[in-house]
């Protein structure tokens, strides 16, 4: 139980503590004392705490709940019988009114949230009162395809870590918000940028990169948590990216590749690995037993034009596992070889116990695809065990893009976009939020533009067709859809399951909702006033459970912008 | 008017590229005022507002003009004489100036409606952001000169402006009427 009591520090002790902390960003000494005392006896975020995050009913220490990325919060104080009483405990408004994708992180009653353009706030998780505010001074060049987003921080020992739009990794003092170090991860002028929350594990800070729309060469990098020194880099595109000339996708459907033309292009132009894309948008799952991480790799560059990039384009559109200590390749599984639809792998994978093909329970990895399938893998070798029923309509797959546009469903945002899944291990269910956005796929070849947007064509929403979304519960041991709730608008953001038998998620129209985890019955909703397009978190402080979510809208689906962090309680 | 401008600018550009003595940013920027306006209001509606434009965007345009990725009868010559640090300084200088309100009229309701439908289909605000205010390497469009917006979109569509393949592809699928509506609507924001 992590409790904090005002007044447990004397003024003298508080002043001493403030002095030890050094100068806070607050300029007045009085403010420093005030801020310092609010932190009370703040615990350092130890590796042991992080290892046990999945069973921690007080803190929310990792972006997706724990290292397995279960998004299953173990506290059941808020549950199916009292969720109808849920009401806002506090609202905090940030300085930035734009797209919010942050996953609030909570450490002993202190919450860390981020906004578009890389602001970080530390808040009192009981009251929403601001403790400090950090604004990253962004360089003149930031390159991002899908909004000036940031998806949150990582916490480790006494530091808070932020990855920025101008492709830097920044370490902040958790108590003061002062920058401790920053390091350049990659060159933003070449299309690299960061929107993901980093992952902190065993003295390392892990980050991927955006840039699959700009002809980057993707990676996952590990940095020393104390110094920012680069420890290893795994290039998501190997120098030999050709692969096995796969003609079918993971589900066995023909992708209509012209292998002869690709081989001729390969002979003429060589391997396209240097500008082949392969961003990693979201956090890896960490298997502490085997010391491996699992992440998914995004689309090849240019998105729609395969003529410039012959071969399977390894390891784009793949689940990949590497060794945590060295970054060395362990295994991969490619969902779509030579993708020309941007139907890539973005939603972070989760490690779960699953039934293999013989019904034996093994360690598995699940991923929600833009295709609308949840893919279930054997963690040992990344091989595919099964894929779920499609959660959204699929039509004309895999029709090739044309100059005038070919209609195919799903649209290029999915299915499941970057939104993380949630799971309920006792029910064996994975919860996904989906988009249905009919689009036409257009191809038009253009040369590598040295860091500019490079789609090789265009995706266009068909304005005359209806768009909608859904919340879907999938039994990952069978691949069957257990329940599904259709929503008014395409869904992007995230979802959280709790031991209280609940699933929380938000919609672009501002509704934040709770569903019964077993049946999908709508149990509660709240109108947040702006698009709720961010993953919820939950935490407890002073014995009271809260659910918290950002309502700031979203650039990608152009939902109404706002700037609120809203925490709810059931008392 | 145009010939006079070309002659004037060519003369000053020549002076930039051949004088190696240290110049202040104001001196470097002086040549720009000849077209883009001493007080930020361009001398012709075909010339874009530069004051308050995004730093990364200005830098990339100068870079592309120097590289030849973007071609312009006046600006190519000017950019040819600039070093990377000049471009960075100029970009910073102009981005820090206040945006100039050209007092353009808001689009009428049918034009605005047509423009909004096109913008929704093309997901314009996904990059240019809410209110078309831009950020970093993505230019502000709101309140930009209508004539310049129309000219630019037309040049993207024809491929005459080739330093952004995405804009070329995107604009090719929209009609003259769509582009005219977008220009009027965005200029009037």
XYZ file of C-alpha atoms in Angstrom:
760
model
C 0.000 0.000 0.000
C 1.508 3.282 -1.022
C 0.210 6.115 0.964
C 1.338 9.657 1.360
C 0.289 12.005 4.073
C 0.636 15.748 3.906
C 2.622 16.999 6.832
C 4.688 13.889 7.405
C 7.751 15.994 6.639
C 8.542 18.967 8.816
C 9.190 22.234 7.045
C 12.851 21.938 7.928
C 13.092 18.451 6.532
C 11.222 19.528 3.453
C 13.590 22.427 2.919
C 16.522 20.096 3.367
C 15.037 17.692 0.866
C 14.420 20.506 -1.593
C 18.020 21.551 -1.168
C 19.258 18.047 -1.810
C 17.171 17.914 -4.955
C 18.896 20.968 -6.339
C 17.105 23.687 -8.226
C 13.676 22.710 -9.404
C 12.172 24.291 -12.483
C 10.058 26.279 -10.115
C 12.076 29.378 -9.484
C 10.933 30.346 -6.026
C 12.310 28.552 -3.034
C 8.829 28.299 -1.597
C 7.623 26.469 -4.650
C 10.477 24.031 -4.378
C 9.515 23.170 -0.837
C 5.889 22.804 -1.790
C 6.677 20.553 -4.695
C 9.232 18.511 -2.861
C 6.983 17.734 0.076
C 4.218 16.560 -2.200
C 6.413 13.755 -3.367
C 6.753 12.527 0.189
C 9.023 9.538 0.487
C 8.947 8.801 -3.199
C 10.155 5.358 -3.973
C 12.699 4.792 -6.653
C 11.278 2.683 -9.477
C 13.414 -0.391 -9.014
C 13.756 -3.205 -11.476
C 12.028 -5.420 -8.927
C 8.980 -3.112 -8.858
C 8.887 -3.137 -12.644
C 9.200 -6.928 -12.771
C 6.134 -7.211 -10.528
C 4.111 -4.476 -12.229
C 1.510 -6.961 -13.474
C 0.451 -7.735 -9.892
C 0.759 -4.173 -8.595
C -2.716 -2.857 -7.834
C -1.419 0.585 -6.827
C 0.968 1.742 -9.521
C 0.801 1.814 -13.300
C 4.491 1.555 -14.073
C 4.720 0.569 -17.719
C 2.973 1.915 -20.785
C 1.020 -1.261 -21.298
C 0.713 -2.211 -17.641
C 3.566 -4.672 -17.314
C 6.362 -6.219 -19.353
C 3.995 -8.733 -20.955
C 1.921 -5.736 -22.106
C -1.247 -7.358 -20.790
C -3.063 -4.072 -20.077
C -4.779 -5.999 -17.307
C -4.948 -4.020 -14.070
C -5.214 -6.353 -11.070
C -7.246 -4.127 -8.737
C -11.004 -4.854 -8.561
C -12.219 -2.112 -6.262
C -13.924 -0.648 -9.318
C -15.948 -3.530 -10.714
C -19.109 -4.522 -12.552
C -21.292 -3.866 -9.530
C -20.147 -0.306 -8.774
C -18.885 1.011 -12.104
C -22.169 2.820 -12.652
C -21.104 5.158 -9.822
C -17.904 6.143 -11.590
C -17.495 9.924 -11.689
C -14.665 12.359 -12.361
C -12.441 12.854 -9.324
C -10.442 15.583 -11.052
C -9.649 17.066 -14.440
C -6.276 18.473 -15.372
C -5.947 20.681 -18.437
C -2.616 20.773 -20.208
C -1.169 23.754 -22.029
C -1.350 21.962 -25.383
C -4.687 21.467 -27.069
C -3.890 18.833 -29.647
C -3.922 15.104 -30.296
C -3.394 13.120 -27.066
C -2.170 9.528 -27.108
C -0.491 9.407 -23.720
C -0.630 6.410 -21.399
C -0.536 7.866 -17.879
C 2.185 6.330 -15.714
C 1.648 6.353 -11.951
C 4.322 5.899 -9.293
C 3.268 6.124 -5.660
C 0.634 8.754 -6.180
C 2.569 10.753 -8.784
C 1.296 10.664 -12.355
C 3.331 11.424 -15.459
C 1.535 12.354 -18.670
C 2.627 13.825 -21.978
C 1.031 15.913 -24.711
C 1.566 16.652 -28.376
C 4.824 18.536 -29.033
C 6.539 16.702 -26.187
C 5.428 18.334 -22.990
C 5.607 16.247 -19.809
C 3.592 16.900 -16.667
C 3.977 15.428 -13.218
C 0.667 15.535 -11.352
C -0.561 14.668 -7.893
C -2.584 11.562 -8.757
C -5.058 12.285 -5.912
C -5.973 15.775 -6.996
C -4.607 16.433 -10.477
C -2.543 19.291 -9.137
C 0.509 20.090 -11.269
C 3.873 19.358 -9.670
C 6.080 20.221 -12.619
C 5.852 20.827 -16.345
C 8.644 20.127 -18.832
C 8.594 21.392 -22.415
C 11.059 19.886 -24.812
C 12.659 22.592 -26.926
C 12.167 20.982 -30.309
C 14.669 21.568 -33.081
C 13.602 23.214 -36.353
C 13.152 19.905 -38.147
C 10.528 17.469 -37.016
C 9.092 14.996 -39.459
C 5.971 13.077 -38.599
C 3.201 11.642 -40.652
C 0.303 11.361 -38.279
C 0.140 14.205 -35.812
C 2.552 15.759 -33.289
C 1.806 12.950 -30.873
C 3.519 11.529 -27.871
C 2.434 8.323 -26.209
C 3.975 8.779 -22.787
C 7.043 8.318 -20.622
C 9.017 5.475 -19.123
C 10.080 5.550 -15.480
C 13.200 3.967 -14.037
C 14.880 4.546 -10.694
C 14.663 8.332 -10.172
C 14.262 9.334 -13.792
C 11.532 9.841 -16.355
C 12.266 9.213 -20.036
C 10.749 10.913 -23.064
C 11.317 10.286 -26.776
C 10.730 13.349 -28.959
C 9.445 14.435 -32.347
C 12.929 15.600 -33.311
C 14.216 12.085 -32.651
C 15.860 12.576 -29.280
C 15.735 10.554 -26.104
C 15.563 12.700 -22.988
C 16.025 11.813 -19.322
C 14.377 13.991 -16.676
C 14.759 14.091 -12.918
C 11.507 12.564 -11.682
C 11.253 14.983 -8.754
C 11.977 18.247 -10.502
C 11.345 17.691 -14.207
C 14.815 19.032 -14.958
C 16.630 17.502 -17.875
C 19.483 15.198 -16.862
C 20.639 14.211 -20.346
C 19.454 14.037 -23.914
C 20.792 12.107 -26.841
C 20.078 12.226 -30.560
C 18.558 8.913 -31.602
C 18.575 9.567 -35.375
C 18.504 12.402 -37.934
C 15.079 14.082 -38.189
C 15.998 15.613 -41.555
C 15.984 12.075 -42.948
C 12.493 11.400 -41.630
C 13.186 9.893 -38.211
C 10.962 10.916 -35.316
C 9.774 9.529 -31.997
C 6.244 9.371 -30.679
C 6.358 6.152 -28.663
C 6.868 5.881 -24.945
C 10.264 4.314 -24.240
C 10.537 1.023 -22.337
C 12.823 0.840 -19.301
C 14.298 -2.518 -18.359
C 17.469 -3.709 -16.645
C 19.333 -0.429 -16.914
C 18.372 0.081 -20.533
C 15.963 2.436 -22.243
C 14.544 0.949 -25.440
C 13.107 2.983 -28.301
C 12.101 2.272 -31.868
C 11.469 4.928 -34.495
C 8.805 6.362 -36.756
C 9.640 7.069 -40.364
C 8.245 4.256 -42.490
C 6.546 6.974 -44.524
C 9.868 8.731 -45.201
C 12.293 6.102 -46.454
C 14.195 5.581 -43.211
C 15.935 2.369 -42.180
C 14.107 1.345 -39.040
C 15.589 0.154 -35.770
C 15.191 -0.603 -32.111
C 17.948 0.926 -29.990
C 18.954 0.417 -26.376
C 20.471 3.269 -24.381
C 22.119 3.277 -20.977
C 19.523 4.584 -18.533
C 22.071 6.576 -16.536
C 24.099 8.161 -19.318
C 22.160 7.929 -22.571
C 24.974 6.006 -24.238
C 23.831 3.809 -27.130
C 24.330 0.175 -26.090
C 23.036 -1.650 -29.145
C 21.047 -1.129 -32.327
C 18.941 -3.708 -34.085
C 18.237 -2.668 -37.677
C 14.729 -3.811 -38.520
C 15.780 -4.100 -42.140
C 18.733 -6.448 -42.667
C 21.213 -5.856 -45.501
C 19.650 -8.822 -47.229
C 15.963 -7.944 -47.133
C 14.794 -10.190 -49.969
C 13.481 -13.185 -47.996
C 11.780 -16.194 -49.542
C 9.577 -14.530 -52.203
C 6.421 -15.377 -50.255
C 3.319 -15.186 -52.419
C 0.688 -15.593 -49.678
C 0.060 -13.585 -46.531
C -0.049 -15.077 -43.022
C -3.633 -16.203 -43.574
C -2.889 -17.934 -46.882
C -4.295 -15.317 -49.250
C -2.538 -14.608 -52.543
C -0.944 -11.142 -52.584
C -0.664 -11.017 -56.390
C 3.033 -10.332 -56.477
C 4.848 -10.186 -59.793
C 7.887 -12.108 -58.638
C 9.573 -12.065 -62.057
C 9.372 -8.270 -62.217
C 10.681 -7.995 -58.661
C 13.631 -10.267 -59.446
C 14.442 -8.165 -62.488
C 14.313 -4.996 -60.341
C 16.561 -6.622 -57.760
C 19.106 -7.567 -60.423
C 19.033 -4.032 -61.783
C 18.965 -1.931 -58.628
C 20.184 -4.190 -55.821
C 18.769 -4.636 -52.337
C 16.701 -1.618 -51.244
C 17.503 -1.998 -47.532
C 18.909 1.499 -46.949
C 15.586 3.287 -47.457
C 13.177 0.421 -46.835
C 11.331 1.837 -43.823
C 10.383 -0.616 -41.102
C 9.566 1.756 -38.252
C 8.822 0.458 -34.774
C 5.990 2.572 -33.427
C 5.213 0.878 -30.178
C 6.758 -0.738 -27.149
C 8.275 -4.190 -27.095
C 6.969 -6.878 -24.768
C 9.737 -8.154 -22.495
C 10.076 -11.818 -21.540
C 12.033 -11.695 -18.295
C 12.476 -15.506 -18.264
C 14.240 -15.757 -21.598
C 15.676 -12.220 -21.701
C 14.040 -11.584 -25.061
C 11.962 -8.719 -26.333
C 9.160 -8.948 -28.903
C 8.098 -6.039 -31.082
C 6.351 -5.480 -34.385
C 7.851 -3.722 -37.379
C 5.894 -1.347 -39.605
C 5.519 -0.937 -43.333
C 8.130 -0.806 -46.068
C 8.921 2.511 -47.805
C 7.454 3.731 -50.051
C 4.130 2.522 -48.709
C 2.213 1.829 -51.909
C 4.898 1.457 -54.544
C 6.513 -1.978 -54.564
C 8.359 -1.456 -57.845
C 11.291 0.229 -56.097
C 11.705 -2.386 -53.392
C 11.828 -5.951 -54.717
C 11.690 -8.882 -52.305
C 9.839 -9.688 -49.112
C 11.198 -6.471 -47.531
C 12.305 -8.166 -44.333
C 11.493 -7.562 -41.466
C 8.741 -5.092 -42.346
C 5.198 -6.101 -41.344
C 6.632 -8.653 -38.944
C 6.770 -9.789 -35.354
C 10.459 -9.808 -34.370
C 12.242 -11.054 -31.272
C 15.764 -10.047 -30.233
C 17.965 -10.628 -27.212
C 17.536 -7.922 -24.576
C 21.224 -7.721 -23.669
C 22.711 -7.695 -27.149
C 19.971 -6.818 -29.631
C 20.815 -9.950 -31.608
C 18.114 -11.476 -33.786
C 16.235 -14.452 -32.327
C 13.234 -15.045 -34.594
C 10.624 -13.327 -36.736
C 7.327 -13.957 -38.464
C 6.272 -11.833 -41.430
C 2.535 -11.202 -41.831
C 2.623 -9.564 -45.249
C 5.646 -9.818 -47.507
C 6.195 -6.937 -49.927
C 3.268 -4.956 -48.492
C 1.846 -2.355 -50.918
C -1.133 -1.314 -48.773
C 0.477 -0.034 -45.552
C -1.334 -2.908 -43.900
C 1.447 -3.090 -41.359
C 2.094 -4.225 -37.820
C 1.835 -1.401 -35.302
C -0.172 -2.399 -32.224
C 2.227 -3.577 -29.504
C 2.400 -7.342 -28.972
C 1.516 -9.011 -25.678
C 2.881 -12.160 -24.091
C 0.149 -14.553 -22.908
C -0.327 -18.194 -22.019
C -2.083 -19.745 -24.995
C -3.225 -23.116 -26.241
C -1.013 -24.353 -29.060
C -2.413 -26.323 -31.993
C -2.549 -29.445 -29.810
C -4.288 -27.657 -26.978
C -1.175 -27.582 -24.803
C -0.688 -24.330 -22.868
C 2.484 -22.609 -23.944
C 3.973 -19.118 -23.821
C 2.549 -17.181 -26.739
C 2.684 -13.707 -28.257
C -0.395 -11.993 -29.675
C -0.629 -9.028 -32.010
C -3.653 -7.143 -33.376
C -3.150 -6.413 -37.072
C -4.417 -3.694 -39.370
C -5.879 -6.605 -41.328
C -8.389 -7.020 -38.498
C -6.991 -10.347 -37.322
C -5.420 -11.069 -33.963
C -2.390 -13.232 -34.651
C -1.268 -15.809 -32.067
C 2.379 -16.933 -32.057
C 4.596 -19.426 -30.265
C 7.004 -17.243 -28.234
C 9.757 -19.823 -28.687
C 10.239 -19.390 -32.444
C 7.727 -16.649 -33.432
C 5.792 -19.178 -35.565
C 2.081 -18.585 -36.127
C -0.290 -20.805 -34.157
C -3.540 -19.288 -35.372
C -5.217 -16.087 -36.420
C -8.599 -14.846 -35.276
C -11.740 -14.320 -37.246
C -11.638 -10.947 -38.966
C -12.870 -8.205 -36.634
C -13.748 -5.828 -39.505
C -15.029 -6.320 -43.070
C -12.412 -7.494 -45.546
C -13.090 -6.971 -49.235
C -10.948 -7.276 -52.356
C -7.864 -8.410 -50.449
C -5.212 -8.188 -51.892
C -6.140 -6.092 -54.922
C -3.091 -4.185 -56.130
C -3.130 -0.376 -55.912
C -3.722 1.389 -59.237
C -3.181 4.886 -60.547
C -6.880 5.686 -60.315
C -7.356 3.881 -57.036
C -8.472 0.372 -56.097
C -10.979 -0.115 -53.297
C -10.018 -2.568 -50.605
C -11.121 -3.178 -47.051
C -9.763 -2.657 -44.469
C -8.554 0.880 -45.155
C -4.921 1.691 -44.504
C -5.513 2.610 -40.847
C -6.828 -0.881 -40.089
C -8.423 -2.915 -38.393
C -6.224 -2.303 -35.392
C -3.935 0.735 -35.727
C -1.287 1.582 -33.126
C -3.868 1.088 -30.377
C -2.652 -1.445 -27.835
C -4.721 -4.535 -27.011
C -5.859 -5.414 -23.509
C -6.188 -8.942 -22.181
C -8.000 -10.809 -19.454
C -5.910 -13.901 -18.720
C -8.557 -15.651 -16.643
C -11.066 -15.346 -19.495
C -8.476 -16.001 -22.205
C -9.676 -12.915 -24.057
C -7.927 -10.170 -25.954
C -9.741 -6.874 -26.451
C -9.113 -4.800 -29.545
C -10.482 -1.551 -30.897
C -10.897 -1.346 -34.662
C -11.481 1.086 -37.494
C -13.692 0.590 -40.518
C -12.681 3.265 -43.046
C -13.268 2.298 -46.688
C -10.377 3.612 -48.798
C -9.003 3.496 -52.292
C -5.338 2.654 -52.798
C -3.469 4.665 -55.448
C 0.052 4.004 -56.703
C 2.332 6.548 -58.290
C 6.034 5.915 -58.373
C 8.466 8.595 -57.275
C 12.143 8.570 -56.394
C 13.436 8.572 -52.803
C 12.861 12.165 -51.627
C 15.573 12.325 -48.955
C 13.466 12.591 -45.841
C 10.184 13.861 -47.254
C 6.901 12.013 -47.142
C 7.289 9.068 -49.520
C 4.114 7.072 -49.914
C 4.501 6.099 -53.562
C 0.877 7.007 -54.075
C -2.043 7.824 -51.833
C -4.741 6.341 -49.612
C -8.038 8.085 -49.903
C -11.053 7.771 -47.699
C -14.151 7.188 -49.798
C -16.346 10.076 -48.647
C -19.614 8.460 -49.680
C -19.113 5.310 -47.607
C -19.985 4.933 -43.968
C -17.183 4.757 -41.423
C -17.485 3.131 -38.026
C -15.552 1.193 -35.447
C -15.877 -1.591 -32.940
C -14.675 -3.037 -29.664
C -14.007 -6.728 -30.080
C -13.234 -9.486 -27.589
C -11.374 -12.421 -29.111
C -10.740 -15.807 -27.497
C -7.064 -16.189 -28.300
C -7.140 -19.898 -27.558
C -9.588 -20.498 -30.401
C -9.462 -17.355 -32.557
C -13.221 -16.909 -32.228
C -14.874 -13.574 -31.595
C -16.557 -13.691 -28.201
C -18.365 -10.356 -28.379
C -18.326 -7.221 -30.432
C -19.755 -3.729 -29.912
C -20.089 -1.503 -32.959
C -19.268 2.185 -32.408
C -20.324 5.288 -34.304
C -16.837 6.213 -35.406
C -13.586 4.427 -36.269
C -11.684 3.646 -33.078
C -8.113 4.591 -32.314
C -6.485 4.961 -28.901
C -6.378 2.002 -26.612
C -8.109 -0.149 -24.092
C -7.676 -1.393 -20.542
C -9.027 -4.501 -18.847
C -9.275 -4.821 -15.066
C -9.749 -7.553 -12.510
C -13.079 -5.909 -11.740
C -14.476 -7.658 -14.828
C -14.348 -4.431 -16.843
C -12.968 -3.112 -20.091
C -12.439 0.652 -20.522
C -12.022 2.438 -23.819
C -12.842 5.747 -25.485
C -14.287 6.979 -28.747
C -13.595 9.857 -31.098
C -16.975 11.375 -30.214
C -15.794 11.959 -26.646
C -17.465 8.984 -24.980
C -15.352 7.142 -22.422
C -16.984 3.819 -21.654
C -16.869 0.692 -19.528
C -17.992 -2.687 -20.827
C -18.544 -6.004 -19.123
C -15.409 -8.001 -19.911
C -17.367 -11.238 -20.451
C -20.336 -10.008 -22.453
C -19.581 -6.557 -23.833
C -22.604 -5.103 -22.053
C -22.279 -1.327 -21.799
C -22.117 -0.539 -18.069
C -21.095 3.111 -17.891
C -20.150 6.065 -20.036
C -18.954 9.636 -19.673
C -18.830 12.425 -22.259
C -15.312 13.887 -22.076
C -15.903 16.793 -24.430
C -13.091 15.877 -26.836
C -12.009 12.698 -28.593
C -10.883 9.978 -26.171
C -8.167 8.466 -28.346
C -5.628 7.398 -25.754
C -5.092 4.220 -23.736
C -6.584 4.375 -20.217
C -4.571 3.506 -17.102
C -5.646 2.640 -13.579
C -4.022 3.085 -10.171
C -4.754 3.295 -6.489
C -3.649 5.805 -3.947
C -4.653 6.120 -0.304
C -6.638 2.939 -0.786
C -8.815 4.320 -3.555
C -8.801 3.021 -7.125
C -8.905 5.449 -10.058
C -9.221 5.051 -13.810
C -7.544 7.781 -15.835
C -7.567 8.712 -19.497
C -6.561 11.592 -21.772
C -9.209 13.368 -23.837
C -7.377 15.386 -26.462
C -8.691 14.090 -29.758
C -6.551 12.713 -32.529
C -4.880 14.076 -35.649
C -5.028 10.823 -37.592
C -8.796 10.490 -37.457
C -9.278 14.238 -36.978
C -11.435 13.954 -33.885
C -12.212 16.965 -31.751
C -9.123 18.241 -29.978
C -8.923 18.904 -26.265
C -6.355 18.984 -23.483
C -7.790 17.074 -20.526
C -6.528 14.331 -18.277
C -9.534 12.957 -16.424
C -9.327 10.655 -13.392
C -12.426 8.767 -12.223
C -13.380 7.126 -8.939
C -16.428 5.161 -7.861
C -17.113 6.643 -4.447
C 6.809 44.312 -62.376
C 8.160 40.813 -62.531
C 11.112 41.750 -64.738
C 12.037 44.568 -62.424
C 11.885 42.221 -59.467
C 13.985 39.610 -61.180
C 16.618 42.157 -62.048
C 16.626 43.587 -58.533
C 16.788 40.230 -56.852
C 19.430 38.893 -59.191
C 21.581 41.881 -58.335
C 21.205 41.432 -54.598
C 21.554 37.664 -54.795
C 24.772 38.178 -56.597
C 25.955 40.420 -53.827
C 25.079 37.762 -51.226
C 26.965 35.044 -52.967
C 30.091 37.048 -53.602
C 30.562 39.001 -50.433
C 32.283 36.851 -47.902
C 32.335 39.350 -45.073
C 30.215 38.551 -42.074
C 26.677 39.816 -42.478
C 24.079 40.220 -39.797
C 20.876 38.255 -40.205
C 19.056 41.503 -40.944
C 21.470 42.157 -43.794
C 21.051 38.653 -45.111
C 17.298 38.951 -44.904
C 17.178 42.348 -46.591
C 17.066 40.837 -50.060
C 13.988 38.829 -49.119
C 12.035 41.954 -48.264
C 12.162 43.060 -51.881
C 9.481 40.508 -52.709
C 8.206 39.117 -49.416
C 7.652 42.608 -48.048
C 9.494 44.892 -45.692
C 6.724 44.563 -43.172
C 5.893 40.979 -44.002
C 3.210 41.723 -46.576
C 4.355 40.394 -49.951
C 4.494 42.830 -52.845
C 2.398 40.554 -55.044
C -0.342 38.012 -54.257
C 1.713 35.404 -56.104
C 4.400 35.677 -53.431
C 3.855 33.844 -50.152
C 3.783 35.317 -46.678
C 7.097 34.397 -45.106
C 6.811 36.110 -41.746
C 5.623 33.630 -39.169
C 5.997 30.669 -41.536
C 7.390 27.477 -39.986
C 11.147 27.323 -39.482
C 11.685 23.776 -40.692
C 9.587 24.400 -43.785
C 11.506 27.544 -44.785
C 14.807 25.747 -44.286
C 13.756 22.753 -46.381
C 12.474 24.959 -49.194
C 15.752 26.879 -49.346
C 17.658 23.593 -49.246
C 15.527 22.137 -52.037
C 15.864 25.284 -54.135
C 19.626 25.101 -53.798
C 19.643 21.388 -54.630
C 17.424 21.972 -57.627
C 14.664 19.732 -56.253
C 12.434 22.810 -56.363
C 12.827 25.273 -59.174
C 11.868 28.938 -59.214
C 13.029 31.671 -61.539
C 14.063 33.969 -58.717
C 14.487 31.829 -55.648
C 16.742 29.224 -57.261
C 19.353 31.881 -57.895
C 19.104 33.262 -54.405
C 19.309 29.883 -52.713
C 22.318 28.915 -54.825
C 24.388 31.437 -52.912
C 23.334 30.314 -49.445
C 25.211 28.008 -47.121
C 23.360 25.642 -44.789
C 23.926 27.956 -41.834
C 22.526 30.903 -43.852
C 19.404 28.882 -44.585
C 19.017 27.882 -40.958
C 19.457 31.458 -39.767
C 17.030 32.865 -42.331
C 14.481 30.183 -41.484
C 14.736 30.990 -37.798
C 14.617 34.734 -38.435
C 11.457 34.680 -40.512
C 9.699 32.065 -38.401
C 10.066 34.310 -35.370
C 8.353 37.261 -37.063
C 4.609 37.671 -36.513
C 2.232 36.236 -39.101
C 0.739 38.936 -41.325
C -3.014 39.061 -41.733
C -3.743 39.697 -45.419
C -7.377 40.529 -44.617
C -8.696 37.993 -47.103
C -12.412 37.306 -47.045
C -13.827 34.096 -45.640
C -15.163 31.632 -48.197
C -18.927 31.573 -48.667
C -20.809 28.594 -47.270
C -21.001 26.444 -50.445
C -17.297 26.992 -51.169
C -16.363 26.215 -47.577
C -18.475 23.073 -47.671
C -16.834 21.863 -50.884
C -13.381 22.619 -49.489
C -14.084 20.821 -46.226
C -15.236 17.713 -48.066
C -12.068 17.665 -50.162
C -9.918 18.305 -47.104
C -11.611 15.491 -45.226
C -11.049 13.037 -48.051
C -7.415 14.093 -48.468
C -6.867 14.228 -44.684
C -5.173 17.643 -45.069
C -5.272 18.442 -41.369
C -3.482 15.182 -40.602
C -0.276 16.934 -41.665
C -1.115 20.641 -41.740
C -2.762 20.199 -38.350
C -5.883 21.607 -36.881
C -6.728 25.024 -38.341
C -4.056 24.561 -41.054
C -1.494 26.157 -38.757
C 1.302 23.729 -39.663
C 4.335 22.831 -37.577
C 8.060 22.481 -38.173
C 8.513 21.203 -41.752
C 4.801 21.419 -42.557
C 3.819 24.930 -43.652
C 1.114 27.085 -42.206
C -1.592 27.478 -44.843
C -4.261 29.373 -42.911
C -4.345 32.982 -44.095
C -1.742 32.431 -46.809
C -2.331 34.361 -50.042
C -5.177 32.776 -52.005
C -3.419 33.408 -55.312
C -0.241 31.776 -54.025
C -2.154 28.787 -52.624
C -3.956 28.256 -55.915
C -0.749 28.624 -57.879
C 1.123 26.239 -55.604
C -1.547 23.550 -55.615
C -1.823 23.860 -59.397
C 1.936 23.503 -59.727
C 1.971 20.455 -57.492
C -0.799 18.978 -59.602
C 1.011 19.601 -62.867
C 4.301 18.396 -61.418
C 5.926 21.797 -62.025
C 6.655 21.879 -58.317
C 8.258 18.537 -57.702
C 9.836 18.689 -54.272
C 7.002 16.903 -52.534
C 5.902 13.760 -54.349
C 3.082 13.194 -51.898
C 1.452 16.543 -52.666
C 1.802 15.859 -56.385
C 0.026 12.540 -56.075
C -2.638 13.826 -53.770
C -3.554 16.929 -55.752
C -3.706 15.094 -59.050
C -6.958 13.528 -57.996
C -8.733 16.814 -57.340
C -10.423 19.060 -59.882
C -9.800 22.717 -60.699
C -12.963 23.539 -58.822
C -11.826 21.591 -55.743
C -8.466 23.328 -55.665
C -10.037 26.737 -56.137
C -12.424 26.048 -53.261
C -9.596 24.875 -51.018
C -7.514 27.961 -51.817
C -10.340 30.343 -51.064
C -11.361 28.520 -47.903
C -7.888 28.193 -46.408
C -6.874 31.732 -47.360
C -9.917 33.037 -45.528
C -9.249 31.221 -42.264
